[in-house]
Amino acid sequence: MPKPFSRISPACTIVLGAQWGDEGKGKIVDLLARDVDIVARYQGGANAGHTIHLPDGRQFVLHLIPSGIFHEDVTCVIGNGVVIDPVALREEIAMIEAQGIRVKGRLFISHNAHLIMPYHKMLDQAAEQRLIAKDGSAVGTTGRGIGPAYEDKFARKGIRIVDLLDRDSLREKLRKNIAEKNELLEKVYGASELCNVDKIISEYEVFDREIDPYITDTSLFLNRAIAEGKSLLLEGAQAALLDIDFGTYPYVTSSNPTAGGACTGLGIPPMAIRRVMGVAKAYATRVGNGPFPTELLDATGERLREAGHEYGATTGRPRRCGWFDAVAVRYTNMINGVSSMAITKLDVLSGLDEIKLCTRYERTSDGRALEHFTNDLRQLADIRPIYESFEGWQAEDLSGAETREDLDPRIQRYLDALEREVECPLEIISIGAGREETLSSSVEFA
Ligand code: IMP
């Protein structure tokens, strides 16, 4: 008799961003990867930038390959929910292999993943430029073609990796797509450069040969691994507040970084999920446009940006900085069923006289208190954050700590309040970029 699904032993942990991205998910996935068999990425594309610092001092920024690649025994998977840029993937594989790290035989890519085509990047950038020129309402995308690639996926015009296998039908699909995109680029966006079908086809034929060894039915692969009792880490890119459904629409990315996206982006059942870890910085940042209630447009915001090196890992853009918004993170924890949190970059707050934590909002129009986050832009435009204030600490107060209890009482007061406000246990506290600069109640990272 086949094994009923209700008897699947849940083996998957989702690690997702609980704010607006750049929370340090790369470090957390790299830490947790030591104890798992597989790390699988489920959405987004090369718009992500996951920075990893290895104990030997080497630093890597990954855009597509899961952050588990630096653990020899871990297999990495790029799921069907990810949109793959051949240029970025090829560069990333070469960069990792050049460091003596084996990728072939350890990385598997879904045959159902959609490909980013050159016209997606051109359309992404042209659409943003047009909005900037028109009324300044651009989303502030990374320009990596993410939105247009997902548009084609849902319009059923996308090119999937599996399409590379049938050259005649690929040519036919590409000819149709390119004719349409060139018309758009020329007539709507007034672009001077258009796409050339033959050039694209020959480039993607070369790419097909290169990636052939990595392609498989990853849903089948992952479900077999789950049935065998293997443990999996499911890595989200971007973050819940950039989610296409739950984020501050339209200032969002074009996929579902939220927990549900892990199932649809990998083809695994919800019952296989054992826990969901939300990753948040000890303060907040946002890159690109859109509401950010706790944003600091003053010297403190500038100070956080410099101390936290808050410049985009993918685009180099300066990130907007602000205080930790517990109202927003409570919402994230609710919609994702977050079971524990990792708080990162606590060290960046060192040296400030005062630290603030947003615990609720107040409506500016009538002074009414709001405990719950809303992703309605009109309502968000009418709120102001209400803060609890904490005494600051110095960098020395963090050094030498091995557990949360070793920390200075002022730091503990801030963390206790943050934990209370997000209504979720803090399982990991990161006090620096290195693996060892981590305090945890459950895992040892030395
Ligand atoms: P897109 O994903 O490039 O379409 O950009 C849409 C929005 O998501 C913009 O505000 C981007 O700045 C933001 N975004 C996309 N990827 C990331 C990321 O990895 N970290 C932070 N923000 C991101």
Short mmCIF file of C-alpha atoms and ligand atoms in Angstrom, two decimals:
data_model
loop_
_atom_site.label_atom_id
_atom_site.label_comp_id
_atom_site.label_asym_id
_atom_site.label_seq_id
_atom_site.Cartn_x
_atom_site.Cartn_y
_atom_site.Cartn_z
CA MET A 1 0.00 0.00 0.00
CA PRO A 2 1.36 3.47 -0.78
CA LYS A 3 2.29 5.57 2.20
CA PRO A 4 -0.53 8.03 2.97
CA PHE A 5 0.56 11.65 2.87
CA SER A 6 -0.58 12.20 6.44
CA ARG A 7 2.30 9.94 7.47
CA ILE A 8 4.97 12.04 5.77
CA SER A 9 7.39 12.95 8.48
CA PRO A 10 7.83 16.70 8.10
CA ALA A 11 11.45 17.36 7.29
CA CYS A 12 11.53 20.83 5.80
CA THR A 13 12.49 24.15 7.34
CA ILE A 14 11.64 27.31 5.45
CA VAL A 15 13.95 30.29 5.92
CA LEU A 16 12.35 33.50 4.71
CA GLY A 17 12.79 37.25 4.94
CA ALA A 18 10.49 38.88 7.48
CA GLN A 19 10.97 42.50 6.35
CA TRP A 20 11.78 44.07 2.96
CA GLY A 21 14.73 41.88 2.04
CA ASP A 22 18.46 41.92 2.76
CA GLU A 23 17.94 40.57 6.27
CA GLY A 24 21.00 38.33 6.08
CA LYS A 25 19.21 35.15 5.00
CA GLY A 26 22.40 34.01 3.25
CA LYS A 27 24.30 33.84 6.55
CA ILE A 28 21.46 32.03 8.33
CA VAL A 29 20.96 29.47 5.54
CA ASP A 30 24.72 28.89 5.41
CA LEU A 31 24.72 28.27 9.20
CA LEU A 32 21.76 25.92 9.22
CA ALA A 33 22.90 24.12 6.05
CA ARG A 34 25.56 22.30 8.04
CA ASP A 35 22.87 20.08 9.53
CA VAL A 36 20.74 19.37 6.45
CA ASP A 37 20.97 17.23 3.31
CA ILE A 38 19.43 19.62 0.79
CA VAL A 39 19.03 23.39 0.41
CA ALA A 40 16.40 24.40 -2.15
CA ARG A 41 15.65 27.89 -3.45
CA TYR A 42 11.98 28.43 -4.33
CA GLN A 43 11.35 31.82 -5.98
CA GLY A 44 12.81 35.04 -7.33
CA GLY A 45 15.83 35.26 -9.55
CA ALA A 46 19.11 37.10 -9.85
CA ASN A 47 17.46 40.11 -8.18
CA ALA A 48 18.54 38.50 -4.88
CA GLY A 49 21.98 38.95 -3.39
CA HIS A 50 22.86 36.57 -0.56
CA THR A 51 26.20 37.44 1.02
CA ILE A 52 28.22 34.71 2.73
CA HIS A 53 31.42 35.08 4.77
CA LEU A 54 33.42 31.86 5.14
CA PRO A 55 35.62 31.22 8.20
CA ASP A 56 38.74 31.51 6.02
CA GLY A 57 37.89 35.13 5.19
CA ARG A 58 36.46 34.53 1.70
CA GLN A 59 33.25 36.39 0.90
CA PHE A 60 30.70 35.46 -1.77
CA VAL A 61 27.54 37.06 -3.09
CA LEU A 62 25.10 34.50 -4.49
CA HIS A 63 22.23 35.53 -6.73
CA LEU A 64 20.76 32.19 -7.81
CA ILE A 65 22.62 29.25 -6.31
CA PRO A 66 21.33 28.30 -2.82
CA SER A 67 23.45 29.41 0.12
CA GLY A 68 24.15 25.75 1.07
CA ILE A 69 26.70 25.32 -1.74
CA PHE A 70 29.62 25.97 0.64
CA HIS A 71 28.93 22.78 2.60
CA GLU A 72 30.42 19.88 0.66
CA ASP A 73 27.83 17.30 1.71
CA VAL A 74 24.83 19.46 0.88
CA THR A 75 22.91 19.14 -2.38
CA CYS A 76 21.44 22.36 -3.77
CA VAL A 77 18.27 22.73 -5.79
CA ILE A 78 16.87 25.62 -7.83
CA GLY A 79 13.13 25.01 -8.01
CA ASN A 80 10.50 25.60 -10.67
CA GLY A 81 9.43 28.85 -8.95
CA VAL A 82 12.77 30.54 -9.69
CA VAL A 83 13.32 32.54 -12.88
CA ILE A 84 16.77 31.77 -14.24
CA ASP A 85 19.08 34.23 -15.90
CA PRO A 86 21.57 32.15 -17.92
CA VAL A 87 24.21 34.87 -17.78
CA ALA A 88 24.02 35.16 -13.99
CA LEU A 89 23.89 31.38 -13.48
CA ARG A 90 26.88 30.71 -15.70
CA GLU A 91 28.93 33.43 -13.96
CA GLU A 92 27.99 32.13 -10.54
CA ILE A 93 28.90 28.51 -11.30
CA ALA A 94 32.25 29.65 -12.75
CA MET A 95 32.93 31.91 -9.75
CA ILE A 96 32.28 29.13 -7.23
CA GLU A 97 34.23 26.49 -9.18
CA ALA A 98 37.18 28.88 -9.50
CA GLN A 99 37.40 28.74 -5.70
CA GLY A 100 37.80 24.96 -5.81
CA ILE A 101 34.22 24.24 -4.77
CA ARG A 102 32.50 21.49 -6.76
CA VAL A 103 29.15 22.43 -8.25
CA LYS A 104 28.48 19.67 -10.81
CA GLY A 105 26.68 16.74 -9.21
CA ARG A 106 25.66 18.95 -6.26
CA LEU A 107 23.38 21.45 -7.99
CA PHE A 108 20.09 20.49 -9.61
CA ILE A 109 17.82 22.83 -11.54
CA SER A 110 14.15 22.28 -12.27
CA HIS A 111 13.29 21.53 -15.88
CA ASN A 112 10.15 23.60 -15.29
CA ALA A 113 11.94 26.79 -14.23
CA HIS A 114 11.37 29.74 -16.53
CA LEU A 115 14.22 31.50 -18.27
CA ILE A 116 14.95 35.19 -18.20
CA MET A 117 15.45 36.33 -21.78
CA PRO A 118 17.34 39.46 -22.87
CA TYR A 119 14.01 41.13 -23.73
CA HIS A 120 12.82 40.74 -20.12
CA LYS A 121 15.71 42.85 -18.87
CA MET A 122 15.21 45.41 -21.64
CA LEU A 123 11.48 45.69 -20.86
CA ASP A 124 12.07 45.90 -17.07
CA GLN A 125 14.47 48.81 -17.51
CA ALA A 126 12.44 50.56 -20.22
CA ALA A 127 9.22 50.38 -18.16
CA GLU A 128 10.94 51.81 -15.09
CA GLN A 129 12.56 54.61 -17.11
CA ARG A 130 9.20 55.49 -18.57
CA LEU A 131 7.58 55.74 -15.12
CA ILE A 132 10.46 57.84 -13.79
CA ALA A 133 10.08 60.24 -16.72
CA LYS A 134 6.27 60.28 -16.52
CA ASP A 135 5.38 60.74 -12.85
CA GLY A 136 8.18 59.30 -10.72
CA SER A 137 6.07 56.26 -9.74
CA ALA A 138 8.67 53.61 -10.64
CA VAL A 139 8.85 50.53 -8.42
CA GLY A 140 12.62 50.80 -8.19
CA THR A 141 13.21 47.27 -9.48
CA THR A 142 16.64 45.70 -9.73
CA GLY A 143 16.33 45.84 -13.53
CA ARG A 144 17.07 42.11 -13.77
CA GLY A 145 13.98 41.30 -15.86
CA ILE A 146 12.16 39.60 -12.98
CA GLY A 147 8.72 41.22 -13.43
CA PRO A 148 8.53 40.72 -17.22
CA ALA A 149 9.69 37.08 -16.90
CA TYR A 150 6.93 36.29 -14.38
CA GLU A 151 4.45 38.22 -16.56
CA ASP A 152 5.27 35.87 -19.45
CA LYS A 153 5.04 32.84 -17.15
CA PHE A 154 1.52 33.76 -16.11
CA ALA A 155 0.54 34.85 -19.62
CA ARG A 156 1.64 31.33 -20.71
CA LYS A 157 4.27 32.72 -23.08
CA GLY A 158 7.34 31.94 -20.99
CA ILE A 159 10.29 29.86 -22.13
CA ARG A 160 11.06 27.07 -19.68
CA ILE A 161 14.28 25.12 -19.41
CA VAL A 162 12.48 22.07 -20.81
CA ASP A 163 11.73 24.09 -23.98
CA LEU A 164 15.44 24.15 -24.79
CA LEU A 165 15.19 20.45 -25.66
CA ASP A 166 12.97 20.95 -28.71
CA ARG A 167 14.88 23.32 -30.97
CA ASP A 168 12.17 23.73 -33.64
CA SER A 169 9.44 24.60 -31.21
CA LEU A 170 11.86 26.84 -29.23
CA ARG A 171 12.63 28.83 -32.38
CA GLU A 172 8.94 29.17 -33.12
CA LYS A 173 8.10 30.36 -29.57
CA LEU A 174 11.01 32.77 -29.50
CA ARG A 175 10.16 34.23 -32.90
CA LYS A 176 6.61 34.96 -31.72
CA ASN A 177 7.76 36.41 -28.38
CA ILE A 178 10.49 38.54 -29.88
CA ALA A 179 8.20 39.98 -32.55
CA GLU A 180 5.79 41.04 -29.80
CA LYS A 181 8.49 42.38 -27.45
CA ASN A 182 10.24 44.31 -30.22
CA GLU A 183 6.97 45.98 -31.10
CA LEU A 184 6.51 46.95 -27.46
CA LEU A 185 10.08 48.17 -27.10
CA GLU A 186 9.89 50.21 -30.26
CA LYS A 187 6.36 51.56 -30.29
CA VAL A 188 5.61 51.97 -26.59
CA TYR A 189 9.03 52.59 -25.08
CA GLY A 190 10.75 54.19 -28.10
CA ALA A 191 13.80 51.94 -27.64
CA SER A 192 16.60 52.26 -30.15
CA GLU A 193 17.97 48.74 -29.58
CA LEU A 194 15.82 45.71 -30.38
CA CYS A 195 16.23 41.95 -29.90
CA ASN A 196 17.69 39.74 -32.59
CA VAL A 197 16.08 36.29 -32.84
CA ASP A 198 19.05 34.44 -34.32
CA LYS A 199 21.50 35.89 -31.79
CA ILE A 200 19.26 34.89 -28.87
CA ILE A 201 18.69 31.41 -30.26
CA SER A 202 22.40 30.72 -30.72
CA GLU A 203 23.22 32.05 -27.23
CA TYR A 204 20.58 29.88 -25.58
CA GLU A 205 21.74 26.81 -27.54
CA VAL A 206 25.19 27.20 -25.99
CA PHE A 207 23.60 27.70 -22.56
CA ASP A 208 21.51 24.56 -23.05
CA ARG A 209 24.63 22.45 -23.59
CA GLU A 210 26.30 23.95 -20.52
CA ILE A 211 23.46 23.46 -18.09
CA ASP A 212 22.30 20.09 -19.35
CA PRO A 213 24.04 18.14 -16.53
CA TYR A 214 22.21 20.16 -13.87
CA ILE A 215 18.65 19.75 -15.13
CA THR A 216 16.24 17.31 -13.57
CA ASP A 217 12.69 16.88 -12.29
CA THR A 218 13.46 18.56 -8.96
CA SER A 219 9.96 18.04 -7.55
CA LEU A 220 10.40 14.28 -7.91
CA PHE A 221 13.93 14.52 -6.52
CA LEU A 222 12.79 16.49 -3.45
CA ASN A 223 9.75 14.32 -2.76
CA ARG A 224 11.91 11.19 -2.90
CA ALA A 225 14.36 12.83 -0.50
CA ILE A 226 11.49 13.69 1.89
CA ALA A 227 10.20 10.10 1.70
CA GLU A 228 13.70 8.85 2.56
CA GLY A 229 13.72 11.01 5.68
CA LYS A 230 16.28 13.53 4.45
CA SER A 231 16.22 17.03 5.92
CA LEU A 232 15.66 20.05 3.72
CA LEU A 233 16.12 23.77 4.06
CA LEU A 234 13.92 25.82 1.78
CA GLU A 235 15.47 29.19 1.02
CA GLY A 236 13.34 32.19 0.16
CA ALA A 237 14.67 35.26 -1.62
CA GLN A 238 13.48 38.86 -1.09
CA ALA A 239 10.96 38.93 1.77
CA ALA A 240 7.36 38.76 2.93
CA LEU A 241 6.75 42.51 2.68
CA LEU A 242 7.84 42.35 -0.97
CA ASP A 243 5.44 39.46 -1.68
CA ILE A 244 3.26 39.97 -4.76
CA ASP A 245 0.10 39.20 -2.72
CA PHE A 246 0.97 40.25 0.82
CA GLY A 247 3.55 43.00 0.31
CA THR A 248 3.04 46.70 -0.19
CA TYR A 249 1.66 46.27 -3.73
CA PRO A 250 2.60 47.55 -6.31
CA TYR A 251 5.98 48.19 -4.66
CA VAL A 252 6.76 44.48 -4.50
CA THR A 253 8.61 41.78 -6.37
CA SER A 254 6.73 39.50 -8.78
CA SER A 255 6.76 36.24 -6.82
CA ASN A 256 5.72 34.77 -3.47
CA PRO A 257 8.60 34.83 -0.97
CA THR A 258 6.04 33.90 1.72
CA ALA A 259 5.83 30.34 3.07
CA GLY A 260 3.24 29.13 0.54
CA GLY A 261 5.69 29.98 -2.24
CA ALA A 262 8.00 27.24 -0.95
CA CYS A 263 5.44 24.54 -1.80
CA THR A 264 4.43 25.89 -5.21
CA GLY A 265 7.99 26.92 -6.07
CA LEU A 266 9.38 23.44 -5.38
CA GLY A 267 6.46 21.05 -5.87
CA ILE A 268 6.42 19.69 -2.33
CA PRO A 269 3.40 19.20 -0.04
CA PRO A 270 2.57 21.63 2.82
CA MET A 271 2.64 18.70 5.25
CA ALA A 272 6.36 18.29 4.63
CA ILE A 273 7.03 21.63 6.35
CA ARG A 274 8.14 21.28 9.94
CA ARG A 275 9.10 24.83 10.81
CA VAL A 276 9.34 28.32 9.39
CA MET A 277 12.15 30.61 10.41
CA GLY A 278 11.72 34.33 9.80
CA VAL A 279 14.89 36.37 9.42
CA ALA A 280 14.87 40.07 10.37
CA LYS A 281 17.49 42.68 11.03
CA ALA A 282 17.60 44.31 14.47
CA TYR A 283 16.54 47.46 12.58
CA ALA A 284 14.89 47.77 9.16
CA THR A 285 15.90 48.56 5.60
CA ARG A 286 14.19 48.81 2.27
CA VAL A 287 15.63 49.25 -1.22
CA GLY A 288 13.47 50.59 -4.00
CA ASN A 289 10.31 52.63 -3.59
CA GLY A 290 7.19 52.10 -1.50
CA PRO A 291 5.97 52.69 2.06
CA PHE A 292 8.39 52.32 4.97
CA PRO A 293 6.70 53.59 8.16
CA THR A 294 9.80 53.59 10.39
CA GLU A 295 12.18 55.11 7.84
CA LEU A 296 14.79 57.51 9.27
CA LEU A 297 15.59 60.36 6.91
CA ASP A 298 18.07 61.89 9.34
CA ALA A 299 21.61 61.41 10.65
CA THR A 300 20.61 58.22 12.53
CA GLY A 301 19.38 56.66 9.27
CA GLU A 302 22.64 57.65 7.63
CA ARG A 303 24.58 56.16 10.54
CA LEU A 304 22.74 52.82 10.22
CA ARG A 305 23.46 52.79 6.47
CA GLU A 306 27.19 53.31 6.98
CA ALA A 307 27.57 51.01 10.01
CA GLY A 308 25.48 48.27 8.37
CA HIS A 309 27.03 48.71 4.88
CA GLU A 310 23.51 49.09 3.63
CA TYR A 311 24.17 49.17 -0.09
CA GLY A 312 22.49 46.63 -2.39
CA ALA A 313 24.45 43.39 -2.97
CA THR A 314 22.95 43.19 -6.47
CA THR A 315 22.64 46.81 -7.60
CA GLY A 316 24.85 48.75 -5.15
CA ARG A 317 21.95 51.13 -4.44
CA PRO A 318 21.92 52.78 -0.97
CA ARG A 319 19.25 51.14 1.17
CA ARG A 320 16.71 53.19 3.09
CA CYS A 321 17.17 52.60 6.84
CA GLY A 322 14.87 52.83 9.86
CA TRP A 323 13.91 51.37 13.24
CA PHE A 324 12.63 47.83 13.71
CA ASP A 325 8.92 47.72 12.89
CA ALA A 326 7.30 45.08 15.13
CA VAL A 327 3.85 45.79 13.67
CA ALA A 328 5.09 44.78 10.21
CA VAL A 329 6.99 41.73 11.51
CA ARG A 330 3.97 40.52 13.55
CA TYR A 331 2.05 40.52 10.26
CA THR A 332 4.84 38.63 8.52
CA ASN A 333 4.93 36.08 11.32
CA MET A 334 1.18 35.64 11.11
CA ILE A 335 0.90 35.07 7.36
CA ASN A 336 3.88 32.72 7.29
CA GLY A 337 3.28 30.82 10.51
CA VAL A 338 6.80 31.75 11.60
CA SER A 339 7.83 29.39 14.41
CA SER A 340 11.08 31.11 15.38
CA MET A 341 13.14 34.08 14.31
CA ALA A 342 16.74 34.89 13.53
CA ILE A 343 17.67 38.49 14.38
CA THR A 344 20.67 39.74 12.43
CA LYS A 345 23.07 42.69 12.51
CA LEU A 346 22.50 43.48 16.18
CA ASP A 347 26.08 44.81 16.24
CA VAL A 348 25.10 47.61 13.84
CA LEU A 349 23.04 49.25 16.61
CA SER A 350 26.11 49.53 18.89
CA GLY A 351 27.21 53.08 19.64
CA LEU A 352 23.80 54.71 19.38
CA ASP A 353 22.62 56.65 22.46
CA GLU A 354 19.02 55.62 21.99
CA ILE A 355 17.36 52.75 20.11
CA LYS A 356 13.70 52.74 19.16
CA LEU A 357 11.29 49.91 18.49
CA CYS A 358 7.97 50.50 16.74
CA THR A 359 5.29 48.61 18.66
CA ARG A 360 2.13 49.99 17.06
CA TYR A 361 0.88 52.62 14.62
CA GLU A 362 -1.40 55.57 15.15
CA ARG A 363 -3.69 56.99 12.47
CA THR A 364 -2.67 60.59 11.83
CA SER A 365 -6.15 61.61 10.71
CA ASP A 366 -7.98 60.61 13.94
CA GLY A 367 -5.32 59.40 16.39
CA ARG A 368 -6.72 55.85 16.48
CA ALA A 369 -4.24 53.16 17.55
CA LEU A 370 -3.54 50.37 15.05
CA GLU A 371 -2.06 47.09 16.28
CA HIS A 372 -2.19 45.33 12.91
CA PHE A 373 -0.22 45.98 9.76
CA THR A 374 -2.01 46.76 6.54
CA ASN A 375 -0.61 46.53 3.04
CA ASP A 376 -3.13 49.08 1.81
CA LEU A 377 -1.08 52.02 0.57
CA ARG A 378 -3.78 54.60 1.34
CA GLN A 379 -3.98 53.48 4.95
CA LEU A 380 -0.21 53.31 5.27
CA ALA A 381 0.03 56.90 4.09
CA ASP A 382 -2.12 57.89 7.09
CA ILE A 383 -0.16 56.27 9.91
CA ARG A 384 2.70 57.23 12.14
CA PRO A 385 4.81 54.76 14.11
CA ILE A 386 4.64 54.74 17.92
CA TYR A 387 7.94 53.83 19.53
CA GLU A 388 9.25 52.32 22.71
CA SER A 389 12.67 53.75 23.54
CA PHE A 390 15.78 51.90 24.84
CA GLU A 391 19.11 52.96 26.18
CA GLY A 392 21.95 52.27 23.71
CA TRP A 393 25.16 50.26 24.23
CA GLN A 394 28.74 50.17 22.95
CA ALA A 395 30.40 47.59 20.66
CA GLU A 396 32.43 46.22 23.61
CA ASP A 397 29.18 45.20 25.28
CA LEU A 398 28.64 42.60 22.54
CA SER A 399 32.10 41.14 22.24
CA GLY A 400 32.87 37.89 23.97
CA ALA A 401 29.20 36.95 24.33
CA GLU A 402 28.48 33.29 23.62
CA THR A 403 24.86 33.23 24.64
CA ARG A 404 22.09 35.79 24.80
CA GLU A 405 22.36 35.75 28.61
CA ASP A 406 25.99 36.94 28.36
CA LEU A 407 24.90 40.18 26.74
CA ASP A 408 24.80 43.51 28.53
CA PRO A 409 21.44 44.02 30.33
CA ARG A 410 20.64 47.01 28.06
CA ILE A 411 20.93 44.76 24.99
CA GLN A 412 18.87 42.05 26.66
CA ARG A 413 16.13 44.59 27.43
CA TYR A 414 15.93 45.50 23.74
CA LEU A 415 15.87 41.87 22.62
CA ASP A 416 13.28 40.89 25.24
CA ALA A 417 10.98 43.69 24.10
CA LEU A 418 11.50 42.80 20.45
CA GLU A 419 10.72 39.14 21.16
CA ARG A 420 7.58 40.09 23.07
CA GLU A 421 6.39 42.43 20.29
CA VAL A 422 6.92 39.99 17.41
CA GLU A 423 5.18 37.29 19.46
CA CYS A 424 7.73 34.68 18.47
CA PRO A 425 10.87 33.18 20.06
CA LEU A 426 14.25 34.50 18.91
CA GLU A 427 16.20 31.35 18.11
CA ILE A 428 19.28 32.90 16.55
CA ILE A 429 20.93 36.25 17.20
CA SER A 430 23.64 37.33 14.81
CA ILE A 431 26.22 39.82 16.06
CA GLY A 432 28.53 39.92 13.05
CA ALA A 433 29.01 38.58 9.53
CA GLY A 434 31.09 35.50 10.44
CA ARG A 435 29.60 32.08 11.20
CA GLU A 436 30.99 32.18 14.74
CA GLU A 437 29.48 35.59 15.49
CA THR A 438 26.18 33.97 16.32
CA LEU A 439 24.27 33.34 19.55
CA SER A 440 21.69 30.59 19.58
CA SER A 441 19.65 28.67 22.07
CA SER A 442 19.42 25.65 19.77
CA VAL A 443 22.42 25.42 17.48
CA GLU A 444 26.17 25.68 18.02
CA PHE A 445 28.07 27.57 15.37
CA ALA A 446 31.66 27.78 16.59
P1 IMP B 1 12.33 43.29 -8.79
O1 IMP B 1 12.27 42.09 -7.92
O2 IMP B 1 13.71 43.49 -9.43
O3 IMP B 1 11.23 43.36 -9.79
O4 IMP B 1 12.13 44.57 -7.84
C1 IMP B 1 10.92 44.81 -7.17
C2 IMP B 1 11.17 45.38 -5.78
O5 IMP B 1 11.79 44.37 -4.97
C3 IMP B 1 12.14 46.57 -5.75
O6 IMP B 1 11.75 47.43 -4.70
C4 IMP B 1 13.46 45.94 -5.43
O7 IMP B 1 14.36 46.85 -4.83
C5 IMP B 1 13.01 44.87 -4.46
N1 IMP B 1 13.94 43.74 -4.39
C6 IMP B 1 14.11 42.75 -5.29
N2 IMP B 1 15.05 41.89 -4.88
C7 IMP B 1 15.46 42.33 -3.68
C8 IMP B 1 16.40 41.82 -2.73
O8 IMP B 1 17.04 40.77 -2.90
N3 IMP B 1 16.55 42.56 -1.60
C9 IMP B 1 15.84 43.69 -1.37
N4 IMP B 1 14.95 44.18 -2.22
C10 IMP B 1 14.77 43.51 -3.37
#
